[in-house]
Short mmCIF file of C-alpha atoms in Angstrom, two decimals:
data_model
loop_
_atom_site.label_atom_id
_atom_site.label_comp_id
_atom_site.label_asym_id
_atom_site.label_seq_id
_atom_site.Cartn_x
_atom_site.Cartn_y
_atom_site.Cartn_z
CA MET A 1 -0.18 0.11 -0.24
CA SER A 2 1.43 3.40 -0.62
CA VAL A 3 1.64 6.07 2.02
CA ARG A 4 -1.29 8.18 0.43
CA GLY A 5 -3.03 5.04 0.73
CA ILE A 6 -2.46 4.15 4.54
CA ARG A 7 -3.56 8.11 5.66
CA ILE A 8 -6.08 7.96 4.15
CA LEU A 9 -6.87 4.63 6.07
CA SER A 10 -5.49 6.14 9.28
CA ALA A 11 -8.01 9.73 8.87
CA ALA A 12 -10.45 6.94 8.06
CA ILE A 13 -9.90 4.92 11.18
CA LEU A 14 -9.55 8.20 12.96
CA ALA A 15 -13.31 9.37 11.90
CA LEU A 16 -14.30 6.47 12.75
CA GLY A 17 -13.06 6.45 16.08
CA LEU A 18 -15.05 9.82 16.96
CA ALA A 19 -18.49 8.65 15.50
CA ALA A 20 -18.10 5.50 17.86
CA THR A 21 -17.04 8.03 21.24
CA ALA A 22 -19.69 10.67 19.72
CA PRO A 23 -22.40 8.81 21.90
CA LEU A 24 -21.01 8.77 25.64
CA ALA A 25 -20.72 12.81 26.02
CA GLN A 26 -21.84 13.58 29.30
CA THR A 27 -23.38 16.94 30.26
CA VAL A 28 -22.37 18.75 33.26
CA GLU A 29 -24.35 20.85 35.54
CA GLY A 30 -26.29 23.08 33.44
CA GLY A 31 -26.04 21.56 30.88
CA ALA A 32 -22.90 22.21 28.72
CA GLU A 33 -20.39 19.02 27.46
CA ASP A 34 -18.46 17.06 29.86
CA PRO A 35 -15.47 18.24 27.44
CA ARG A 36 -13.51 14.93 29.12
CA ALA A 37 -16.68 12.47 28.70
CA ALA A 38 -14.93 10.98 25.11
CA THR A 39 -11.49 10.21 27.17
CA GLY A 40 -13.86 8.42 30.38
CA GLY A 41 -12.36 11.69 32.70
CA ALA A 42 -8.41 12.08 32.12
CA GLN A 43 -6.47 14.87 30.92
CA THR A 44 -7.71 16.28 27.31
CA LEU A 45 -5.47 17.35 24.60
CA GLU A 46 -5.85 21.05 25.80
CA ASP A 47 -5.21 20.10 29.09
CA ILE A 48 -1.93 18.66 28.10
CA LEU A 49 -0.63 21.97 26.25
CA ALA A 50 -2.69 24.63 28.44
CA ARG A 51 -0.53 22.69 31.14
CA GLN A 52 2.82 23.24 28.55
CA ARG A 53 1.78 27.14 27.90
CA GLY A 54 1.92 27.94 31.62
CA GLU A 55 -1.92 28.56 32.25
CA LYS A 56 -3.58 28.09 35.61
CA ILE A 57 -6.04 24.34 34.99
CA ASP A 58 -8.70 22.67 36.93
CA ASP A 59 -7.19 19.63 38.34
CA SER A 60 -9.87 18.41 40.41
CA PHE A 61 -10.89 15.70 37.99
CA ARG A 62 -7.98 14.15 38.40
CA ARG A 63 -6.52 14.85 42.39
CA GLY A 64 -9.85 13.47 43.32
CA GLU A 65 -8.85 10.23 41.09
CA THR A 66 -6.75 8.48 43.27
CA GLY A 67 -8.38 4.94 43.61
CA ASP A 68 -10.24 3.32 46.12
CA PRO A 69 -9.71 -0.30 47.66
CA ALA A 70 -13.25 -0.24 48.77
CA SER A 71 -14.76 -0.15 45.45
CA ALA A 72 -11.85 -1.56 43.18
CA ALA A 73 -12.49 -4.50 41.33
CA ASP A 74 -11.27 -7.52 41.78
CA PRO A 75 -8.14 -8.76 40.63
CA SER A 76 -9.00 -11.61 38.87
CA GLU A 77 -11.87 -9.14 36.97
CA GLN A 78 -11.28 -6.98 33.70
CA LEU A 79 -9.07 -3.59 34.58
CA GLY A 80 -8.72 -5.58 38.69
CA THR A 81 -5.85 -3.79 40.30
CA LEU A 82 -4.58 -5.43 43.29
CA GLY A 83 -5.16 -3.22 46.50
CA GLY A 84 -7.78 -1.15 44.54
CA VAL A 85 -4.95 1.95 42.94
CA SER A 86 -3.76 1.06 40.18
CA ASP A 87 -0.09 2.89 39.42
CA PRO A 88 -1.29 6.17 37.54
CA GLU A 89 -3.02 6.65 40.69
CA LEU A 90 -0.96 6.11 43.03
CA TRP A 91 1.20 8.32 41.21
CA ARG A 92 -1.04 10.76 40.93
CA ALA A 93 -2.01 10.20 44.52
CA LEU A 94 1.71 10.93 45.69
CA ARG A 95 2.10 14.21 43.27
CA TYR A 96 -1.16 15.65 45.47
CA GLY A 97 0.66 15.07 48.67
CA GLU A 98 -2.37 12.71 49.48
CA ALA A 99 -0.83 9.02 49.61
CA SER A 100 -0.48 7.39 52.57
CA VAL A 101 3.43 6.94 53.18
CA THR A 102 5.32 5.66 55.33
CA VAL A 103 9.37 6.66 56.41
CA SER A 104 12.25 5.85 58.76
CA THR A 105 12.53 9.15 59.35
CA SER A 106 10.98 11.75 61.17
CA ALA A 107 12.65 14.87 59.31
CA PRO A 108 10.06 17.89 58.49
CA ALA A 109 8.41 16.98 55.32
CA ALA A 110 9.91 13.66 55.59
CA GLY A 111 6.44 12.11 53.74
CA VAL A 112 6.32 14.44 50.46
CA VAL A 113 7.89 12.27 47.49
CA ILE A 114 6.68 14.81 45.08
CA GLN A 115 6.00 18.48 45.01
CA ASP A 116 5.53 19.93 41.40
CA GLY A 117 4.73 23.18 42.47
CA GLY A 118 8.66 23.39 42.46
CA MET A 119 9.15 24.85 38.84
CA ARG A 120 6.93 27.27 38.93
CA TRP A 121 8.96 29.09 41.96
CA LEU A 122 12.14 28.33 40.04
CA LYS A 123 10.42 30.33 37.16
CA PHE A 124 9.39 33.20 39.57
CA ARG A 125 13.02 33.43 42.00
CA GLU A 126 14.59 33.41 38.30
CA GLY A 127 11.90 35.54 36.17
CA PRO A 128 10.08 37.96 37.58
CA LEU A 129 11.33 38.54 41.37
CA LEU A 130 15.25 39.29 39.49
CA ILE A 131 13.58 41.00 36.40
CA TYR A 132 10.70 43.70 38.54
CA GLY A 133 13.70 43.21 41.75
CA GLY A 134 16.12 44.51 39.84
CA TYR A 135 15.00 47.22 37.76
CA GLY A 136 13.20 48.63 40.92
CA LEU A 137 16.96 49.34 42.50
CA ILE A 138 17.56 50.61 39.24
CA ALA A 139 14.99 52.70 38.85
CA MET A 140 15.26 54.09 42.67
CA ILE A 141 18.58 55.11 41.60
CA ALA A 142 17.87 56.57 38.88
CA VAL A 143 15.74 58.71 40.66
CA ILE A 144 18.17 60.14 43.12
CA LEU A 145 20.44 60.59 40.56
CA PRO A 146 19.20 64.02 38.81
CA PHE A 147 16.78 65.10 41.78
CA PHE A 148 20.91 65.33 42.91
CA LEU A 149 22.33 66.88 40.36
CA LEU A 150 19.61 69.36 39.92
CA ARG A 151 19.33 69.75 43.51
CA GLY A 152 22.37 70.21 44.93
CA ARG A 153 23.10 69.31 48.16
CA ILE A 154 20.91 70.48 50.67
CA ARG A 155 23.20 72.57 52.60
CA ILE A 156 21.88 74.64 55.65
CA GLU A 157 21.45 77.73 54.95
CA GLY A 158 22.26 80.02 58.31
CA GLY A 159 25.95 78.70 58.29
CA ARG A 160 27.84 76.28 61.45
CA THR A 161 27.88 78.02 63.69
CA GLY A 162 30.11 75.26 65.70
CA GLN A 163 27.85 74.62 68.47
CA THR A 164 25.86 71.54 69.05
CA VAL A 165 22.82 69.96 70.42
CA ARG A 166 22.19 66.74 71.05
CA ARG A 167 20.21 64.98 68.98
CA PHE A 168 20.43 61.06 69.93
CA GLY A 169 21.77 59.44 72.65
CA ALA A 170 24.56 55.99 72.21
CA VAL A 171 21.19 53.81 72.95
CA GLU A 172 19.43 55.39 70.24
CA ARG A 173 22.79 55.41 67.32
CA PHE A 174 23.67 51.98 68.70
CA GLY A 175 20.22 50.39 68.46
CA HIS A 176 20.40 52.33 64.75
CA TRP A 177 23.73 51.13 63.61
CA LEU A 178 23.62 46.80 64.62
CA MET A 179 20.22 47.81 62.15
CA ALA A 180 22.19 49.34 59.81
CA GLY A 181 25.16 47.61 59.53
CA SER A 182 23.81 44.60 59.70
CA PHE A 183 21.37 45.09 56.97
CA ILE A 184 23.56 46.55 55.06
CA VAL A 185 25.19 42.66 55.03
CA LEU A 186 21.64 41.81 54.69
CA ALA A 187 21.10 43.07 51.24
CA LEU A 188 24.35 42.25 49.97
CA THR A 189 24.73 38.78 50.63
CA GLY A 190 20.99 38.23 49.31
CA LEU A 191 21.85 39.99 46.14
CA MET A 192 25.02 37.51 45.80
CA ILE A 193 22.76 34.80 46.29
CA LEU A 194 20.27 35.51 43.97
CA PHE A 195 21.94 37.72 41.73
CA GLY A 196 25.02 34.65 41.43
CA ARG A 197 23.94 32.13 38.50
CA ILE A 198 23.29 34.85 35.82
CA ALA A 199 25.61 37.14 37.13
CA LEU A 200 28.47 36.04 39.46
CA ILE A 201 28.83 32.47 37.69
CA PRO A 202 29.79 34.34 34.42
CA LEU A 203 31.95 36.81 35.63
CA LEU A 204 34.08 34.87 38.81
CA GLY A 205 33.89 31.20 38.06
CA LYS A 206 31.61 28.87 39.68
CA GLU A 207 34.86 27.44 41.79
CA ALA A 208 35.47 31.30 42.98
CA TYR A 209 31.62 31.84 43.35
CA ALA A 210 31.54 28.10 45.86
CA PRO A 211 32.95 29.72 48.09
CA LEU A 212 31.53 32.92 48.11
CA ALA A 213 28.64 31.70 48.23
CA ALA A 214 29.09 28.95 50.58
CA ALA A 215 30.08 32.80 53.34
CA GLY A 216 27.46 34.67 51.82
CA LYS A 217 25.08 32.11 53.58
CA TRP A 218 26.57 31.41 56.52
CA ALA A 219 26.86 35.70 57.35
CA HIS A 220 23.14 36.16 56.37
CA ASN A 221 22.09 33.33 58.29
CA ASN A 222 23.44 35.02 61.16
CA PHE A 223 24.07 38.68 60.75
CA SER A 224 20.27 38.37 60.90
CA TRP A 225 20.29 38.10 64.67
CA ALA A 226 21.63 41.11 65.19
CA PHE A 227 19.26 42.81 62.53
CA MET A 228 16.30 41.81 64.80
CA ALA A 229 17.65 43.12 67.92
CA GLY A 230 18.77 46.25 66.20
CA LEU A 231 14.86 46.14 64.87
CA ALA A 232 13.57 45.96 68.29
CA LEU A 233 15.55 47.99 70.03
CA VAL A 234 14.96 50.94 67.43
CA ILE A 235 10.98 50.08 68.15
CA VAL A 236 11.45 50.94 71.88
CA VAL A 237 13.08 53.44 71.48
CA TRP A 238 11.89 55.96 68.80
CA ILE A 239 8.02 54.33 68.55
CA GLY A 240 6.84 57.38 70.62
CA HIS A 241 8.85 60.11 68.98
CA ASN A 242 6.95 58.89 64.86
CA LEU A 243 3.26 59.13 65.98
CA PRO A 244 1.53 61.28 63.37
CA ASN A 245 1.20 64.46 63.97
CA ARG A 246 -0.84 68.10 62.73
CA HIS A 247 2.74 69.06 61.34
CA ASP A 248 3.17 66.34 59.49
CA LEU A 249 0.30 67.97 57.10
CA VAL A 250 2.29 71.34 56.63
CA TRP A 251 5.35 69.65 56.40
CA LEU A 252 4.27 66.92 53.09
CA ALA A 253 2.49 70.06 51.93
CA LYS A 254 5.84 72.25 51.29
CA GLY A 255 7.81 68.79 50.13
CA GLY A 256 10.46 69.19 53.71
CA GLY A 257 11.77 71.76 51.50
CA LEU A 258 13.41 69.56 49.94
CA PHE A 259 12.56 70.82 46.24
CA SER A 260 12.96 74.40 47.56
CA LYS A 261 15.59 76.74 49.12
CA GLY A 262 14.33 78.97 52.02
CA VAL A 263 11.66 76.23 52.96
CA HIS A 264 11.85 74.47 56.40
CA PRO A 265 8.62 73.87 57.19
CA PRO A 266 8.08 73.20 61.57
CA ALA A 267 8.83 69.45 62.63
CA ARG A 268 9.41 67.42 66.09
CA LYS A 269 12.22 65.08 67.03
CA PHE A 270 10.85 63.32 63.41
CA ASN A 271 9.59 64.99 60.65
CA ALA A 272 7.13 63.67 58.25
CA GLY A 273 8.89 62.60 55.99
CA GLN A 274 11.85 60.76 58.64
CA LYS A 275 8.46 59.12 60.09
CA ILE A 276 7.01 57.06 56.25
CA VAL A 277 10.87 56.23 56.46
CA PHE A 278 10.47 54.31 60.91
CA TRP A 279 6.98 53.12 60.05
CA ALA A 280 8.20 51.25 56.37
CA VAL A 281 11.25 50.10 58.30
CA VAL A 282 9.01 48.49 61.26
CA VAL A 283 7.00 47.20 58.53
CA LEU A 284 9.28 45.81 55.71
CA GLY A 285 11.19 44.85 58.84
CA LEU A 286 8.93 42.56 60.80
CA SER A 287 7.28 41.21 57.63
CA ILE A 288 11.07 40.03 56.10
CA SER A 289 11.42 38.49 59.55
CA LEU A 290 9.15 36.70 59.74
CA SER A 291 9.47 34.98 56.42
CA GLY A 292 13.37 34.80 57.70
CA LEU A 293 12.26 33.35 60.61
CA SER A 294 10.43 30.40 58.65
CA LEU A 295 13.14 29.59 56.43
CA LEU A 296 16.14 29.43 58.70
CA PHE A 297 13.64 26.88 61.06
CA PRO A 298 12.77 25.20 57.35
CA PHE A 299 8.92 23.58 57.30
CA GLU A 300 8.60 24.55 61.41
CA LEU A 301 6.98 27.92 61.00
CA PRO A 302 4.29 27.76 58.32
CA MET A 303 3.36 31.62 57.82
CA PHE A 304 0.97 31.43 54.47
CA ALA A 305 -1.97 28.92 54.90
CA LYS A 306 -3.22 30.52 57.60
CA THR A 307 -2.47 34.07 56.40
CA PHE A 308 -4.76 33.28 53.34
CA GLU A 309 -7.71 31.57 55.98
CA VAL A 310 -7.38 35.57 57.33
CA LEU A 311 -7.25 37.25 54.13
CA ASN A 312 -9.81 34.85 52.61
CA ALA A 313 -12.38 36.10 55.60
CA THR A 314 -11.40 39.54 54.45
CA GLY A 315 -12.83 39.00 50.68
CA LEU A 316 -9.87 41.17 50.01
CA PRO A 317 -8.36 38.68 47.46
CA GLN A 318 -11.97 38.13 45.48
CA LEU A 319 -12.47 42.21 45.74
CA VAL A 320 -8.85 42.52 43.89
CA GLY A 321 -10.18 39.42 41.11
CA LEU A 322 -7.55 36.83 42.77
CA GLY A 323 -10.41 34.30 43.70
CA PRO A 324 -10.23 32.95 46.78
CA LEU A 325 -6.21 31.90 48.04
CA PRO A 326 -5.34 29.08 48.90
CA GLU A 327 -6.00 27.97 52.66
CA VAL A 328 -4.43 23.91 52.22
CA LEU A 329 -0.95 23.92 51.49
CA GLY A 330 1.72 21.35 51.58
CA PRO A 331 5.36 22.35 53.81
CA HIS A 332 7.33 22.87 50.72
CA GLN A 333 4.71 25.14 48.81
CA GLU A 334 4.95 26.88 52.78
CA MET A 335 9.28 26.96 52.44
CA GLN A 336 8.84 28.57 48.54
CA LEU A 337 6.13 31.72 49.54
CA ALA A 338 8.31 32.33 52.31
CA GLN A 339 11.35 32.95 50.21
CA ALA A 340 9.13 34.25 47.25
CA TRP A 341 7.64 37.10 50.25
CA HIS A 342 11.47 37.74 51.73
CA GLY A 343 12.89 38.33 48.30
CA ILE A 344 9.78 40.69 47.30
CA VAL A 345 10.02 42.46 50.64
CA ALA A 346 13.97 42.48 50.41
CA PHE A 347 13.99 44.29 47.05
CA ALA A 348 11.27 46.58 48.49
CA PHE A 349 13.37 47.10 51.52
CA ILE A 350 16.36 48.17 49.76
CA ALA A 351 15.05 50.51 47.60
CA ILE A 352 14.24 52.83 50.41
CA ILE A 353 16.95 52.13 52.55
CA ILE A 354 19.19 53.72 49.22
CA ALA A 355 17.04 56.61 49.90
CA HIS A 356 17.83 57.06 53.20
CA ILE A 357 21.67 56.33 53.17
CA TYR A 358 21.35 59.48 50.02
CA LEU A 359 19.54 61.78 52.79
CA GLY A 360 21.23 60.83 55.46
CA SER A 361 24.76 61.49 54.11
CA ILE A 362 25.60 63.51 50.38
CA GLY A 363 22.56 64.49 50.24
CA MET A 364 22.09 66.41 52.91
CA GLU A 365 24.74 68.77 54.61
CA GLY A 366 25.09 68.22 58.62
CA ALA A 367 22.61 65.29 58.85
CA PHE A 368 24.78 62.31 58.80
CA ASP A 369 26.58 64.02 62.39
CA ALA A 370 22.70 63.26 64.30
CA VAL A 371 23.98 59.12 63.88
CA GLY A 372 27.29 59.35 63.72
CA SER A 373 28.62 61.60 66.96
CA GLY A 374 25.02 62.57 67.79
CA GLU A 375 25.72 65.98 67.94
CA VAL A 376 23.98 68.25 65.57
CA ASP A 377 24.80 71.49 64.73
CA VAL A 378 22.30 74.64 65.94
CA GLN A 379 21.51 76.10 62.87
CA TRP A 380 20.85 72.56 61.31
CA ALA A 381 18.72 71.70 64.05
CA LYS A 382 16.38 75.31 63.48
CA GLU A 383 16.08 74.65 59.84
CA HIS A 384 14.96 71.26 59.72
CA HIS A 385 13.24 69.95 63.49
CA SER A 386 12.83 73.38 64.58
CA LEU A 387 9.80 72.42 67.46
CA TRP A 388 12.28 69.93 69.00
CA TYR A 389 15.26 72.64 68.93
CA GLU A 390 12.48 74.20 70.82
CA GLU A 391 11.61 71.43 73.00
CA VAL A 392 15.30 70.73 74.38
CA THR A 393 16.80 73.87 74.86
CA GLY A 394 14.03 75.81 75.69
CA ALA A 395 14.58 78.53 73.16
CA ALA A 396 11.86 81.25 72.34
CA PRO A 397 9.54 80.51 68.88
CA ASP A 398 11.40 82.20 66.16
CA HIS A 399 7.75 82.34 65.16
CA PRO A 400 5.30 86.00 66.88
CA PRO A 401 3.43 84.33 69.90
CA GLY A 402 0.01 83.10 68.14
CA ALA A 403 1.06 83.05 65.19
CA PRO A 404 1.35 79.70 63.31
CA ALA A 405 4.49 78.00 63.00
CA GLU A 406 5.45 77.60 59.11
#
């Protein structure tokens, strides 16, 4: 038979097969045709193609088909299985974490034989996390650089007087530098580990990068304790000074005087901009600490299943079109989510601290003295924190009595 004849015969057989299975088509609730009736409930070609395209599919039709020994056909009968579970059903149960697995170790998550969410996590880690996180840091630098070129360094307009006033005590400076120093180590080692495969290995080689990565991992794990201790100390000593007040509105309305010379809105010990940074550090610091603890103690501190349950109860995920978040998560899913969240928060945290470092160093004259020696020039205090200066020194206000502090 010629090749053409074989093709015609194959097409005819396929057509007869489709015609034979057509009467088996069933309908689901609502009258819609069941797309898997012709496959006996198994996945269809469209299911396979959708998974290959990375699309989210409803796999409930497979998740529940893991065998039922109670209703299994006898092994001597047609399609009978030993124990009531066929090999495909056994592997399906293992994949979805529903198989009864006995292991010889009591290590956390040791009973998880197959976990297919790892590739999704890896694609996110090597894709959106690196791309958007990296561009976010570049964007922050791209904003600061032209601002510095156009505005220049914010000088003490009245000139230094040579007289100083105590701004931060030893405990405050210790807490600041404990948190700041450890954060810099954590940021650098975290970026090194995250970008190592695509940036450092091609540059240094695997042999040189391996000990560097091992040292970075050790430093990242151990300096985290110093960061959390510094964060706790900073919260205790400064939270009372960072509560909002009416002067913050004036400061924000005038942009803090950052964009115009001769503009010095009144502020107490911390102005509105510093308060924003403080609360960002508190929220992001606590969040990154919790996810970090989950990573330091693998499988022992699950966070996300309970968090998703609370969020679902508020209706927020449904409001933004996400639908209900999963409230039952496997141990590896918890770890993958913790690592992803840790990275997202880290990029946001680093971007904010880049701006903070700029203003606290080259961006503003006299600002570094506050956390360096703890003493600031009197004129600097009058220009940037006039209300605080009046409080600590008892000096008369510059504005007339009864007039608003402008």
